[in-house]
Amino acid sequence: MKDKILVTGGAGYIGSHTVIELQSAGYEVVVIDNLSNSNVDVIDGIEKISGIRPAFEILDCNDCNGLKELFDKYPGIKGIIHFAASKAVGESVHKPLLYYRNNLVSLINLLELMPLYHVKGIVFSSSCTVYGQPDILPVDENAPIKPALSPYGNTKQINEEIIRDTIYSKIPYKSIILRYFNPIGAHPTAEIGELPNGVPQNLVPFLTQAAMGIRGELSVFGDDYDTPDGSCIRDYINVVDLAKAHVIAVDRMLKGQSEADVETFNLGTGRGVSVLELINSFEKATGVKVPYKIVGRREGDIEKVWANPAHANNVLGWTAKETLEDTLRSCWKWQLKLRERGIM
Ligand code: NAD
Ligand code: WQD
């Protein structure tokens, strides 16, 4: 058995997929989650896939004393992957303080406790949202950080700054900041996947629910952008590919292979796909029609962004492997599983 890793937000979408990959790489995993955006059944799903039930505690990362008790209960945690955060862009505009408190205090608590418990490194979930609309595409890690378009986006920028300032103060641990592009897809077993609360705000969950007849037509937000077909372009990254990058990052920190105390990597495919292309690929991959209509632009949307993933490819030795079609098939399989379980 390798080292013990604490996964915050491990019952969530990306966290749960990462727990599986950590377990399959031999790590012992402790999951904490306050279940504000997830369900305890996810832990059953993890156990079904890996055959290993991770240690799980319902705990809020804002609860510093609770975190201390956790580190005492599970001695020897060597690394942290910090997923726990509130992530709904629109909600953050209406409830900024909730977002600033949840996303900032959680990280500060962990960073403060790490040296007391001899934790060697923390992997942080950041986002391509920090680039805003990049001037140069594909965007690499040296691109300027643009003013945030939402309190959520701002928390990611501030989180990154907090990490850098803390590490540069000569605290004895390392960090790897991972900037995700647009994670989509589900585990190939369809035992775990993305389960948004209420009406999905993100494209793919809305698309699969529309294809299932749950939501009516998918609204395509704008066909008058400066892109080949007029719809916005994103870099859709398979969630299992994404999860695997976290294992590489943890290995790297714990083996002392980091080239700097804080490293930052884009996690994307390097391929930009438009909304209309994505709908078309889904229909081809699954044979299922997506009812959609073109509507006006969504406020605050970035026109086009996709990653230059060369830094992660070359330094981490990580590449996104899954095809868009296989990934979209996994989304559909997950949607069918939700129907089978009577959830959707
Ligand atoms: P998610 O909501 O599915 O998972 C986050 C989990 O954290 C949830 O299970 C939630 O209950 C938990 N949580 C929230 N606040 C908590 C707290 N204070 N204490 C303990 N648990 C808490 O989201 P996700 O899509 O898996 O995202 C994981 C991370 O990746 C987040 O930090 C998010 O901002 C970041 N990210 C996500 C995307 C995306 O499109 N999904 C893109 C870029 C970055
Ligand atoms: C993708 C494309 C929409 C819904 C958000 C966050 C970002 C990051 C990833 C966390 C856009 C279009 C969408 C719909 C549509 N999250 N769309 N109809 O906006 O790239 O990024 O998630 O860090 O911070 O802002 O993702 O899935 O919402 O949209 O046409 O019903 O699909 O306009 O072009 P986005 P998304």
Tab-separated table of C-alpha atoms and ligand atoms in Angstrom:
chain	number	residue	atom	x	y	z
A	1	MET	CA	0.000	0.000	0.000
A	2	LYS	CA	1.286	3.455	-0.943
A	3	ASP	CA	0.794	6.640	1.087
A	4	LYS	CA	-2.446	7.920	2.566
A	5	ILE	CA	-4.135	10.714	0.601
A	6	LEU	CA	-6.917	13.001	1.806
A	7	VAL	CA	-9.445	13.807	-0.922
A	8	THR	CA	-11.694	16.746	-0.026
A	9	GLY	CA	-14.942	16.827	-1.997
A	10	GLY	CA	-14.316	13.172	-2.852
A	11	ALA	CA	-18.037	12.376	-3.120
A	12	GLY	CA	-18.325	14.943	-5.921
A	13	TYR	CA	-18.036	14.499	-9.675
A	14	ILE	CA	-14.297	14.810	-10.327
A	15	GLY	CA	-13.300	13.773	-6.797
A	16	SER	CA	-15.077	10.402	-6.978
A	17	HIS	CA	-13.421	9.512	-10.293
A	18	THR	CA	-10.063	10.483	-8.812
A	19	VAL	CA	-10.591	8.286	-5.751
A	20	ILE	CA	-10.939	5.275	-8.093
A	21	GLU	CA	-7.687	6.118	-9.898
A	22	LEU	CA	-5.833	6.682	-6.606
A	23	GLN	CA	-7.043	3.337	-5.315
A	24	SER	CA	-6.038	1.565	-8.495
A	25	ALA	CA	-2.562	3.114	-8.160
A	26	GLY	CA	-2.350	1.620	-4.636
A	27	TYR	CA	-3.001	4.723	-2.537
A	28	GLU	CA	-5.026	4.556	0.668
A	29	VAL	CA	-7.723	7.189	0.399
A	30	VAL	CA	-9.568	9.175	3.052
A	31	VAL	CA	-12.555	11.078	1.641
A	32	ILE	CA	-14.214	14.044	3.294
A	33	ASP	CA	-17.260	15.820	1.938
A	34	ASN	CA	-20.038	17.912	3.465
A	35	LEU	CA	-22.453	16.470	0.864
A	36	SER	CA	-23.604	19.987	-0.081
A	37	ASN	CA	-23.482	18.976	-3.750
A	38	SER	CA	-23.281	15.184	-3.623
A	39	ASN	CA	-24.742	12.073	-2.150
A	40	VAL	CA	-23.337	9.396	0.137
A	41	ASP	CA	-24.362	6.733	-2.432
A	42	VAL	CA	-21.324	7.817	-4.445
A	43	ILE	CA	-19.130	6.067	-1.883
A	44	ASP	CA	-21.047	2.830	-2.650
A	45	GLY	CA	-20.404	3.445	-6.353
A	46	ILE	CA	-16.685	3.808	-5.694
A	47	GLU	CA	-16.660	0.553	-3.733
A	48	LYS	CA	-18.551	-1.249	-6.508
A	49	ILE	CA	-15.955	-0.208	-9.079
A	50	SER	CA	-12.739	-0.652	-7.116
A	51	GLY	CA	-13.773	-3.259	-4.552
A	52	ILE	CA	-12.354	-0.953	-1.881
A	53	ARG	CA	-14.482	1.264	0.347
A	54	PRO	CA	-12.522	4.441	1.049
A	55	ALA	CA	-12.582	5.844	4.575
A	56	PHE	CA	-15.337	8.467	4.465
A	57	GLU	CA	-16.278	11.240	6.875
A	58	ILE	CA	-18.983	13.850	6.462
A	59	LEU	CA	-16.996	16.974	7.234
A	60	ASP	CA	-16.959	20.609	6.164
A	61	CYS	CA	-13.529	21.976	5.251
A	62	ASN	CA	-14.518	25.223	6.921
A	63	ASP	CA	-14.537	23.374	10.246
A	64	CYS	CA	-10.928	23.708	11.357
A	65	ASN	CA	-11.381	21.750	14.592
A	66	GLY	CA	-13.151	18.997	12.684
A	67	LEU	CA	-10.199	18.862	10.288
A	68	LYS	CA	-7.761	18.556	13.211
A	69	GLU	CA	-9.782	15.665	14.591
A	70	LEU	CA	-9.698	14.083	11.143
A	71	PHE	CA	-5.897	14.325	10.889
A	72	ASP	CA	-5.663	12.818	14.406
A	73	LYS	CA	-8.041	10.001	13.493
A	74	TYR	CA	-6.177	9.194	10.246
A	75	PRO	CA	-2.515	9.732	11.092
A	76	GLY	CA	0.082	9.758	8.334
A	77	ILE	CA	-1.821	11.606	5.590
A	78	LYS	CA	0.949	12.531	3.140
A	79	GLY	CA	-0.932	14.420	0.456
A	80	ILE	CA	-4.185	16.290	-0.134
A	81	ILE	CA	-6.234	16.711	-3.276
A	82	HIS	CA	-8.541	19.641	-2.651
A	83	PHE	CA	-11.691	19.449	-4.777
A	84	ALA	CA	-14.177	20.718	-2.179
A	85	ALA	CA	-15.657	23.986	-3.379
A	86	SER	CA	-18.889	25.582	-4.489
A	87	LYS	CA	-18.807	25.732	-8.287
A	88	ALA	CA	-21.995	27.176	-9.791
A	89	VAL	CA	-20.997	30.333	-11.653
A	90	GLY	CA	-24.518	31.853	-11.737
A	91	GLU	CA	-25.205	31.128	-8.072
A	92	SER	CA	-21.915	32.781	-7.121
A	93	VAL	CA	-23.160	36.075	-8.589
A	94	HIS	CA	-26.173	36.015	-6.260
A	95	LYS	CA	-24.417	34.547	-3.207
A	96	PRO	CA	-20.862	35.911	-3.388
A	97	LEU	CA	-20.151	35.613	0.334
A	98	LEU	CA	-21.122	31.957	0.353
A	99	TYR	CA	-18.574	31.403	-2.427
A	100	TYR	CA	-15.809	33.496	-0.861
A	101	ARG	CA	-16.277	31.843	2.534
A	102	ASN	CA	-16.560	28.295	1.263
A	103	ASN	CA	-13.825	28.392	-1.340
A	104	LEU	CA	-11.307	30.527	0.539
A	105	VAL	CA	-11.669	29.443	4.170
A	106	SER	CA	-11.528	25.746	3.210
A	107	LEU	CA	-8.190	26.173	1.497
A	108	ILE	CA	-6.751	28.379	4.259
A	109	ASN	CA	-7.670	25.769	6.892
A	110	LEU	CA	-5.932	23.008	4.965
A	111	LEU	CA	-2.807	25.059	4.249
A	112	GLU	CA	-2.546	25.995	7.920
A	113	LEU	CA	-2.898	22.437	9.156
A	114	MET	CA	-0.573	20.778	6.621
A	115	PRO	CA	2.733	21.574	8.382
A	116	LEU	CA	1.322	20.572	11.779
A	117	TYR	CA	0.536	17.120	10.398
A	118	HIS	CA	3.598	16.803	8.125
A	119	VAL	CA	1.569	16.694	4.905
A	120	LYS	CA	4.003	16.982	1.984
A	121	GLY	CA	1.840	18.428	-0.763
A	122	ILE	CA	-1.528	19.654	-1.986
A	123	VAL	CA	-3.064	19.377	-5.445
A	124	PHE	CA	-5.555	22.143	-6.119
A	125	SER	CA	-8.535	22.158	-8.523
A	126	SER	CA	-8.319	25.341	-10.531
A	127	SER	CA	-9.993	26.219	-13.786
A	128	CYS	CA	-9.445	27.607	-17.263
A	129	THR	CA	-11.842	30.306	-16.118
A	130	VAL	CA	-8.759	32.156	-14.759
A	131	TYR	CA	-7.753	32.972	-18.380
A	132	GLY	CA	-11.062	34.658	-19.305
A	133	GLN	CA	-11.006	35.158	-23.093
A	134	PRO	CA	-7.334	34.472	-23.923
A	135	ASP	CA	-5.594	36.674	-26.497
A	136	ILE	CA	-3.700	33.716	-27.920
A	137	LEU	CA	-5.131	30.254	-28.567
A	138	PRO	CA	-4.424	27.558	-27.617
A	139	VAL	CA	-3.828	29.084	-24.197
A	140	ASP	CA	-0.783	28.059	-22.166
A	141	GLU	CA	0.015	28.485	-18.478
A	142	ASN	CA	1.975	31.710	-19.039
A	143	ALA	CA	-1.044	33.551	-20.429
A	144	PRO	CA	-2.135	36.528	-18.331
A	145	ILE	CA	-4.841	36.033	-15.740
A	146	LYS	CA	-7.825	38.167	-16.803
A	147	PRO	CA	-10.252	39.917	-14.432
A	148	ALA	CA	-12.717	37.327	-13.200
A	149	LEU	CA	-16.224	37.358	-14.652
A	150	SER	CA	-17.868	35.941	-11.520
A	151	PRO	CA	-17.230	35.582	-7.789
A	152	TYR	CA	-16.682	31.855	-8.440
A	153	GLY	CA	-13.958	32.613	-10.990
A	154	ASN	CA	-12.451	35.121	-8.616
A	155	THR	CA	-12.234	32.508	-5.839
A	156	LYS	CA	-10.105	30.326	-8.145
A	157	GLN	CA	-7.758	33.230	-8.878
A	158	ILE	CA	-7.496	34.138	-5.189
A	159	ASN	CA	-7.035	30.464	-4.255
A	160	GLU	CA	-4.088	30.263	-6.642
A	161	GLU	CA	-2.575	33.418	-5.116
A	162	ILE	CA	-3.071	32.117	-1.576
A	163	ILE	CA	-1.252	28.925	-2.508
A	164	ARG	CA	1.665	30.773	-4.124
A	165	ASP	CA	2.055	33.267	-1.276
A	166	THR	CA	1.934	30.491	1.310
A	167	ILE	CA	4.440	28.253	-0.428
A	168	TYR	CA	6.820	31.137	-1.120
A	169	SER	CA	6.800	31.880	2.616
A	170	LYS	CA	9.009	28.773	2.865
A	171	ILE	CA	6.396	26.517	4.296
A	172	PRO	CA	7.706	22.928	3.991
A	173	TYR	CA	5.353	21.537	1.377
A	174	LYS	CA	4.673	21.662	-2.346
A	175	SER	CA	1.639	22.339	-4.455
A	176	ILE	CA	0.439	21.492	-7.921
A	177	ILE	CA	-2.292	23.683	-9.372
A	178	LEU	CA	-4.328	21.962	-12.078
A	179	ARG	CA	-6.374	24.168	-14.385
A	180	TYR	CA	-9.180	22.038	-15.784
A	181	PHE	CA	-10.865	22.925	-19.046
A	182	ASN	CA	-14.390	21.470	-19.455
A	183	PRO	CA	-14.629	18.088	-17.711
A	184	ILE	CA	-17.329	15.788	-19.116
A	185	GLY	CA	-18.183	12.094	-19.164
A	186	ALA	CA	-18.686	9.384	-16.600
A	187	HIS	CA	-16.873	6.275	-15.414
A	188	PRO	CA	-17.151	3.549	-18.115
A	189	THR	CA	-19.020	1.321	-15.628
A	190	ALA	CA	-21.656	4.073	-15.225
A	191	GLU	CA	-21.525	3.481	-11.460
A	192	ILE	CA	-20.510	7.121	-10.909
A	193	GLY	CA	-20.925	10.274	-12.998
A	194	GLU	CA	-22.084	13.863	-12.866
A	195	LEU	CA	-25.361	14.525	-11.075
A	196	PRO	CA	-26.177	18.233	-10.996
A	197	ASN	CA	-28.820	19.575	-8.638
A	198	GLY	CA	-31.925	20.866	-10.431
A	199	VAL	CA	-31.734	22.236	-13.963
A	200	PRO	CA	-28.189	21.699	-15.287
A	201	GLN	CA	-26.306	24.887	-16.127
A	202	ASN	CA	-23.525	23.094	-18.005
A	203	LEU	CA	-23.859	21.957	-21.583
A	204	VAL	CA	-23.410	18.198	-21.429
A	205	PRO	CA	-25.684	17.357	-18.479
A	206	PHE	CA	-28.385	19.529	-20.074
A	207	LEU	CA	-27.824	17.861	-23.434
A	208	THR	CA	-28.196	14.303	-22.062
A	209	GLN	CA	-31.297	15.288	-20.079
A	210	ALA	CA	-32.788	16.928	-23.184
A	211	ALA	CA	-32.009	13.799	-25.225
A	212	MET	CA	-33.777	11.773	-22.521
A	213	GLY	CA	-36.861	13.986	-22.833
A	214	ILE	CA	-36.491	15.403	-19.325
A	215	ARG	CA	-35.842	19.045	-20.234
A	216	GLY	CA	-37.384	19.977	-23.562
A	217	GLU	CA	-35.051	21.538	-26.089
A	218	LEU	CA	-31.440	22.355	-25.411
A	219	SER	CA	-30.839	26.078	-25.913
A	220	VAL	CA	-27.677	26.736	-27.892
A	221	PHE	CA	-26.472	30.064	-26.540
A	222	GLY	CA	-25.566	32.020	-29.661
A	223	ASP	CA	-24.620	31.205	-33.268
A	224	ASP	CA	-23.150	34.601	-34.108
A	225	TYR	CA	-19.731	34.273	-32.469
A	226	ASP	CA	-16.521	34.658	-34.432
A	227	THR	CA	-16.080	30.877	-34.794
A	228	PRO	CA	-16.455	28.631	-37.868
A	229	ASP	CA	-20.095	27.696	-37.120
A	230	GLY	CA	-20.898	30.696	-34.912
A	231	SER	CA	-21.279	28.734	-31.657
A	232	CYS	CA	-18.811	28.909	-28.738
A	233	ILE	CA	-15.761	26.686	-28.584
A	234	ARG	CA	-14.483	24.771	-25.535
A	235	ASP	CA	-12.006	22.021	-24.725
A	236	TYR	CA	-14.007	19.056	-23.385
A	237	ILE	CA	-11.853	16.750	-21.288
A	238	ASN	CA	-12.841	13.235	-20.220
A	239	VAL	CA	-13.249	13.003	-16.443
A	240	VAL	CA	-11.306	9.730	-16.131
A	241	ASP	CA	-8.394	11.202	-18.094
A	242	LEU	CA	-8.599	14.198	-15.778
A	243	ALA	CA	-8.656	11.980	-12.680
A	244	LYS	CA	-5.502	10.167	-13.838
A	245	ALA	CA	-3.582	13.434	-13.985
A	246	HIS	CA	-4.209	13.883	-10.247
A	247	VAL	CA	-2.507	10.575	-9.467
A	248	ILE	CA	0.528	11.639	-11.494
A	249	ALA	CA	0.571	14.986	-9.667
A	250	VAL	CA	0.411	13.317	-6.255
A	251	ASP	CA	3.159	10.830	-7.199
A	252	ARG	CA	5.323	13.694	-8.364
A	253	MET	CA	4.954	15.738	-5.183
A	254	LEU	CA	5.426	12.823	-2.822
A	255	LYS	CA	8.474	11.527	-4.689
A	256	GLY	CA	10.016	15.004	-4.540
A	257	GLN	CA	10.100	15.298	-8.342
A	258	SER	CA	8.509	18.756	-8.594
A	259	GLU	CA	10.708	21.238	-10.443
A	260	ALA	CA	9.329	24.157	-8.426
A	261	ASP	CA	7.548	24.506	-5.105
A	262	VAL	CA	4.374	25.441	-6.948
A	263	GLU	CA	3.698	24.050	-10.411
A	264	THR	CA	0.735	24.857	-12.641
A	265	PHE	CA	-0.616	22.694	-15.435
A	266	ASN	CA	-3.423	23.007	-17.962
A	267	LEU	CA	-5.509	19.851	-18.211
A	268	GLY	CA	-7.247	19.787	-21.561
A	269	THR	CA	-7.166	17.904	-24.838
A	270	GLY	CA	-5.796	20.737	-26.969
A	271	ARG	CA	-8.827	20.437	-29.243
A	272	GLY	CA	-11.507	23.091	-29.474
A	273	VAL	CA	-15.035	21.836	-30.119
A	274	SER	CA	-18.037	24.051	-30.808
A	275	VAL	CA	-21.435	23.570	-29.190
A	276	LEU	CA	-22.943	22.527	-32.531
A	277	GLU	CA	-20.074	20.109	-33.184
A	278	LEU	CA	-20.575	18.576	-29.766
A	279	ILE	CA	-24.288	18.016	-30.420
A	280	ASN	CA	-23.437	16.438	-33.750
A	281	SER	CA	-20.772	14.175	-32.197
A	282	PHE	CA	-23.218	13.071	-29.497
A	283	GLU	CA	-25.832	12.137	-32.098
A	284	LYS	CA	-23.257	10.216	-34.158
A	285	ALA	CA	-21.767	8.437	-31.142
A	286	THR	CA	-25.078	7.356	-29.596
A	287	GLY	CA	-27.600	7.392	-32.435
A	288	VAL	CA	-29.805	9.513	-30.174
A	289	LYS	CA	-31.279	12.815	-31.422
A	290	VAL	CA	-30.812	15.965	-29.382
A	291	PRO	CA	-33.712	18.417	-29.584
A	292	TYR	CA	-32.198	21.896	-29.700
A	293	LYS	CA	-32.870	25.476	-30.698
A	294	ILE	CA	-30.582	28.442	-31.227
A	295	VAL	CA	-31.184	31.263	-28.750
A	296	GLY	CA	-29.345	34.466	-27.836
A	297	ARG	CA	-25.942	34.600	-26.215
A	298	ARG	CA	-25.573	33.773	-22.501
A	299	GLU	CA	-24.222	36.720	-20.530
A	300	GLY	CA	-20.598	36.348	-19.493
A	301	ASP	CA	-19.793	33.504	-21.924
A	302	ILE	CA	-16.293	33.280	-23.324
A	303	GLU	CA	-16.300	33.020	-27.132
A	304	LYS	CA	-13.594	30.405	-27.526
A	305	VAL	CA	-11.018	28.749	-25.333
A	306	TRP	CA	-8.985	25.599	-25.614
A	307	ALA	CA	-5.825	24.401	-23.952
A	308	ASN	CA	-2.255	24.124	-24.927
A	309	PRO	CA	-1.617	20.999	-22.845
A	310	ALA	CA	2.071	20.670	-23.861
A	311	HIS	CA	3.369	21.432	-20.352
A	312	ALA	CA	1.305	18.596	-18.823
A	313	ASN	CA	2.136	16.322	-21.769
A	314	ASN	CA	5.889	16.902	-21.514
A	315	VAL	CA	6.465	17.355	-17.794
A	316	LEU	CA	3.802	15.111	-16.252
A	317	GLY	CA	3.842	12.618	-19.107
A	318	TRP	CA	0.036	12.916	-19.131
A	319	THR	CA	-2.132	13.122	-22.230
A	320	ALA	CA	-5.885	13.082	-22.667
A	321	LYS	CA	-6.541	9.714	-24.320
A	322	GLU	CA	-10.304	9.207	-24.629
A	323	THR	CA	-12.012	10.264	-27.832
A	324	LEU	CA	-14.873	12.752	-27.696
A	325	GLU	CA	-17.234	10.091	-29.101
A	326	ASP	CA	-16.347	7.518	-26.392
A	327	THR	CA	-16.664	10.203	-23.768
A	328	LEU	CA	-20.121	11.220	-25.021
A	329	ARG	CA	-21.147	7.540	-25.077
A	330	SER	CA	-20.143	7.356	-21.396
A	331	CYS	CA	-22.357	10.398	-20.686
A	332	TRP	CA	-25.306	8.683	-22.321
A	333	LYS	CA	-24.676	5.374	-20.531
A	334	TRP	CA	-24.677	7.317	-17.240
A	335	GLN	CA	-27.918	9.089	-18.160
A	336	LEU	CA	-29.507	5.680	-18.925
A	337	LYS	CA	-28.252	4.361	-15.586
A	338	LEU	CA	-29.875	7.303	-13.780
A	339	ARG	CA	-33.159	6.428	-15.502
A	340	GLU	CA	-32.762	2.746	-14.575
A	341	ARG	CA	-32.254	3.770	-10.949
A	342	GLY	CA	-35.332	5.999	-11.103
A	343	ILE	CA	-33.272	9.128	-10.340
A	344	MET	CA	-33.864	10.997	-13.622
B	1	NAD	P1	-18.765	18.824	-7.300
B	1	NAD	O1	-19.678	19.836	-6.733
B	1	NAD	O2	-19.330	17.621	-7.941
B	1	NAD	O3	-17.751	18.334	-6.156
B	1	NAD	C1	-17.343	19.142	-5.094
B	1	NAD	C2	-17.648	18.386	-3.801
B	1	NAD	O4	-17.204	19.179	-2.710
B	1	NAD	C3	-19.126	18.122	-3.603
B	1	NAD	O5	-19.302	16.740	-3.294
B	1	NAD	C4	-19.511	19.000	-2.408
B	1	NAD	O6	-20.511	18.395	-1.618
B	1	NAD	C5	-18.194	19.137	-1.696
B	1	NAD	N1	-18.013	20.356	-0.909
B	1	NAD	C6	-18.269	21.639	-1.260
B	1	NAD	N2	-17.911	22.469	-0.272
B	1	NAD	C7	-17.397	21.699	0.715
B	1	NAD	C8	-16.843	21.979	1.993
B	1	NAD	N3	-16.770	23.219	2.480
B	1	NAD	N4	-16.398	20.955	2.745
B	1	NAD	C9	-16.487	19.681	2.286
B	1	NAD	N5	-17.005	19.359	1.101
B	1	NAD	C10	-17.450	20.356	0.324
B	1	NAD	O7	-17.769	19.587	-8.287
B	1	NAD	P2	-16.704	19.002	-9.319
B	1	NAD	O8	-17.195	19.280	-10.680
B	1	NAD	O9	-16.308	17.624	-8.935
B	1	NAD	O10	-15.524	20.024	-9.052
B	1	NAD	C11	-14.437	19.703	-8.191
B	1	NAD	C12	-13.487	20.876	-8.148
B	1	NAD	O11	-13.028	21.169	-9.469
B	1	NAD	C13	-14.103	22.172	-7.636
B	1	NAD	O12	-13.125	22.847	-6.885
B	1	NAD	C14	-14.422	22.946	-8.891
B	1	NAD	O13	-14.428	24.327	-8.686
B	1	NAD	C15	-13.252	22.529	-9.776
B	1	NAD	N6	-13.531	22.654	-11.216
B	1	NAD	C16	-14.620	22.035	-11.743
B	1	NAD	C17	-14.894	22.163	-13.095
B	1	NAD	C18	-16.113	21.543	-13.694
B	1	NAD	O14	-16.525	21.986	-14.775
B	1	NAD	N7	-16.716	20.530	-13.098
B	1	NAD	C19	-14.019	22.903	-13.912
B	1	NAD	C20	-12.909	23.510	-13.334
B	1	NAD	C21	-12.660	23.372	-11.971
B	2	WQD	C1	-20.134	25.254	-22.437
B	2	WQD	C2	-20.653	25.859	-23.736
B	2	WQD	C3	-22.221	27.668	-23.435
B	2	WQD	C4	-25.402	25.273	-21.657
B	2	WQD	C5	-18.260	26.598	-16.918
B	2	WQD	C6	-17.673	27.526	-15.893
B	2	WQD	C7	-16.189	27.367	-15.823
B	2	WQD	C8	-15.812	25.908	-15.616
B	2	WQD	C9	-16.478	25.007	-16.575
B	2	WQD	C10	-15.480	25.476	-13.296
B	2	WQD	C11	-20.744	27.380	-23.673
B	2	WQD	C12	-22.874	26.487	-24.114
B	2	WQD	C13	-24.213	25.685	-22.224
B	2	WQD	C14	-26.582	25.289	-22.443
B	2	WQD	C15	-25.291	26.093	-24.300
B	2	WQD	N1	-16.197	25.428	-14.334
B	2	WQD	N2	-24.156	26.079	-23.516
B	2	WQD	N3	-26.463	25.679	-23.748
B	2	WQD	O1	-19.352	28.052	-19.605
B	2	WQD	O2	-17.384	26.781	-20.556
B	2	WQD	O3	-17.665	26.893	-18.159
B	2	WQD	O4	-17.893	25.259	-16.573
B	2	WQD	O5	-14.458	26.024	-13.105
B	2	WQD	O6	-15.755	28.155	-14.769
B	2	WQD	O7	-17.992	28.852	-16.265
B	2	WQD	O8	-19.246	25.533	-19.479
B	2	WQD	O9	-20.886	23.732	-19.857
B	2	WQD	O10	-21.708	25.975	-19.032
B	2	WQD	O11	-20.890	25.782	-21.355
B	2	WQD	O12	-25.247	26.448	-25.483
B	2	WQD	O13	-27.667	24.968	-21.972
B	2	WQD	O14	-21.989	25.405	-23.950
B	2	WQD	O15	-22.659	28.862	-24.009
B	2	WQD	O16	-20.402	27.854	-24.933
B	2	WQD	P1	-18.452	26.917	-19.518
B	2	WQD	P2	-20.754	25.210	-19.856
